Amino acid sequence: MSVARTWAVALTGLDGALVEVEADLSRQTPDFKIIGLPDKALGEAHQRVHNACENSGVLLPRRRITVNLSPASLPKHGAGFDVAIAVAALATEQTLDHASLRRTVHVGELGLDGRLRPVPGVLPAVLAAARAGITRVAVPHANRAEAELVEGVEVLGAASLLDVLRWHGLAVEDRPLPPVRVDAPPEPAAPRLELAEVIGQRDAVDAVVVAASGGHHMLMSGPPGAGKTMLARRLPGILPDLDDAAALQAASVRSLGGARVTRLERTPPFEAPHHTSSIAALVGGGSRTIRPGAIARASGGVLFLDEAGEFTSGALDALREPLEHGSILIERAGASAMFPARFQLVLATNPCPCGAYGVPGGDCVCPPAGIRRYLGRLSGPIRDRIDIELAVTRVSVAHAQVAAERTTTTAQARDRVAEARDRAARRLRATPWRTNAEVSGTWLRQGPVAPPPAVRRPLDAALHRGALTLRGYDRVLRVAWSHADLAGRERLELDDIGRALYLKKGATPL
């Protein structure tokens, strides 16, 4: 047969599209052409394929081979198409099972010796194949554990091109080759840090539990050594475990970023980029292949920006739309990619550049203009999207000794958060939302559980005097519902509104 077909996957962000790889053999001057909008790395595949076949003892036809990647309008990047191209080209003349080729997706890069080298993004590629109804995939041996995370898919973890050809019925001499080794170690399990280690910050611990219960964004301000980072790093440990869909999504993002994924991690992800990170490092990007940034890697978990006042204003303002929409669209001249961005934002900042402003016994040396400039990097629109603003103070020795007897453990906090989330899910079962942080403001104000005017009075007063915007009004309502869920109440009470206004720090109840 002069035409052979098989499948590969083109990734644009986390979205994968099936690409039909068809090879045609014609009686013209010997040549090897790849058409169908390949990038430079993919355009060089013909040389890798030629050498891999030669060194595997399976020769390509000495005629003109044209490989078409369809649909031609879809941009295709990287070396992950090598195996599909080699198999389709060889099938134009060799005796392979064409029915097997047509129901198999091939992902992997070819080395010149014929071995299969691992590529990033195998997990989202296999997920895309499964969604399209293809249940057989051939991947490099180093990516086998990652591909097997997708249920219902038969996976061949091939060490070499010969392994793939034998899988499709070609009788070839067995040339055992050691699989390509991966230098990067598998990801370590995320540790669960103990909340009871936080001593003397009762209000802060309660605020973290409220934030976890409703999925709320949080800003902590206080001097160095007050425990802001300790609190933030313990937030993922009290969040509910990721379900199958969320765990697969988180693993897919890590795979696309080049991490070696061997299992589904159930603990929500925690990302803490350095304050010198660029906008592209936060939101993602790239000149050719669009890679996920920190906010995509934090989706389903926590994005912690320590020393938030040291981040550039542009980097912080880039968070505005992801905070509102739960996703981010990155557009480039040749392609656009959508990444998930439904994370909990936790900001920690000092009160001034030296950290001593307003601290009892502290000696602040910062000029007033420097303090205003430092705090001004957290713009009004960003602060308006924060649900909880908390002032954290240093703990005295006497306070620490008393507080050590009244600590909250991680297990206790997890149980409370789980109960509160279950209560919220039951209340929202007829809506598209499952956590309080996602609920529409209109539904909160006018829906079936809208608070009566007497309960809403402090909020209305804060809105009237300009202490809250309407967006802030809705966010206070969301926090109030989380407080009510923790208390086991089915309706909002005045105490819930007052506590939420206190946590917002923008207004106080009248």
Steps between C-alpha positions, in 0.01 A plus 500: 500500500643839401301700763508424872328683786535520875442758776691750711385781731563875470485683832394862536522564871316216671272449202605221266378440147545178303728537199475248219849411379480369147798395292497460124759323284542621140732415209698822494846614596575357847413759765325536838258789544286591801207730435212623716629806690791346694734717707879486461550213749233296323637594160830338600325171580582353159871482589434342841259249342746412223789434738283315755367265230847446354653416839204274587556291190165596343563708188268768371385465137743656254231704333324827568319494839253775578365518855190713553389612847128563485325734569759719331364820662585380853845612624722207600802526725785292628651158441212297643382411145817306411368151579173551312687633197748209501229234536283652225798537264613141554144369457491625141725209405544269799244241606335663800147456632330810359190445711722509810663823379164669446386438855824602674644834606880531499683751719876529534829632368745277314868488579743435217558147632129419478419535869195696613572808705247641749308817417298740717122499490443125465216496755286771333573336163374160620197668659422667166528165321269332752240776464511452123431127538850362436602253768845386383810718537871444447725720713867500604584260781585791731145639456320170551398556865365841406292365211360219717336757728219521242255218559375285214801557273736225387854637528817378330806639674750449219874514546568517125337539161530124450272443802232714336535324166469156660186621680351569157587156366830553320735203521834661583814379668505563873770753586472565874581862577504647850221757539596866520556589862339808652733708713222684684382308808127441544315772689506454878170469682368833624554521877209574733627760744349514847280800577554452874858624452359851456501638854323810627317598180147392586328761282730425209438123527124559512526724193695229312229245586231739370704554182535124449129442561389732222803515270561869580798715407701636791746781579716487814693808608746506786864526602760234422480200730129530570419165333349606166696245295433222754127561472501510120699177465254317724194603301521217239508242780154599627340522156298199377690251285474543123246282321598295194430776247685769697795268570529413129485867408772590751718211378445604137620852574812364668560264208468784250756695700751216466464333842531122528153388607465148639185522713193712568570734790187554710633782718411837342803658329695780665695749290719772650683691223784734598424871512738559207281283271395659172145532371562210260621281789172565681247478216691276258615550144784424262614603155418168332336251735273663758585368846294536820605752762476494878130585507415200278719269709317627811154432357301291745730607782680803640706775336711664771672831425737565789638853527214615277615862530822405318322364191470741210165674460461346154546147634238552772252666265534206261311297761180704467324310223604150614362581846165591347465236229688197632689457172756684292527533123850558363507620141797507268528578130472136394288345773304552819486277806252481787623394843305442822552764769255419777734543795490652845722807512687564824704818524744581780659840538693703754358834614794681337828416320691457829208321670502710818230758428234496774672214686525553879866552583591517130709778346374566147748689283284514187394844371123556470523509122678164501229343717224633272682375190557158659138449602374658177620204297193317631262699286138573589361255240718219641402573861136517395531137385637389839239352733697498825753763614672412822750688715746256659706608801801347667437262787627579849650232726211511746245486220678204342495303825125549541422445134696175484225337705226605251642402162301366206645194329497443127266201541250705701508783247459256208192348661343842556578609145358178355175541696468865396559416133244220513246742647574756226476233228156393624381860501636556148398161354251661257762749374820463292715592805638286779697743721403837640782682321350404161143615564360786293443825689153539349398158633634588844311829511176396330493119504305266724745538792542880480531649852212716627548880528563486875794262453626687196494842670874523591594409144261756351643767731859415398403517132320832554796670667744372235688253719403220258448471128221281369761232421626528857140480624456168323832369630400581858178304446700201377726509806195536724354182353826315566488618861138382526592161348774453760250587772243254359238763418257478208439878484724804534489682830626842603804341665605340167484837321692671781774237498531518120527882513770469764694257285466726197659785703346753263205573724362437847141424590288779638 
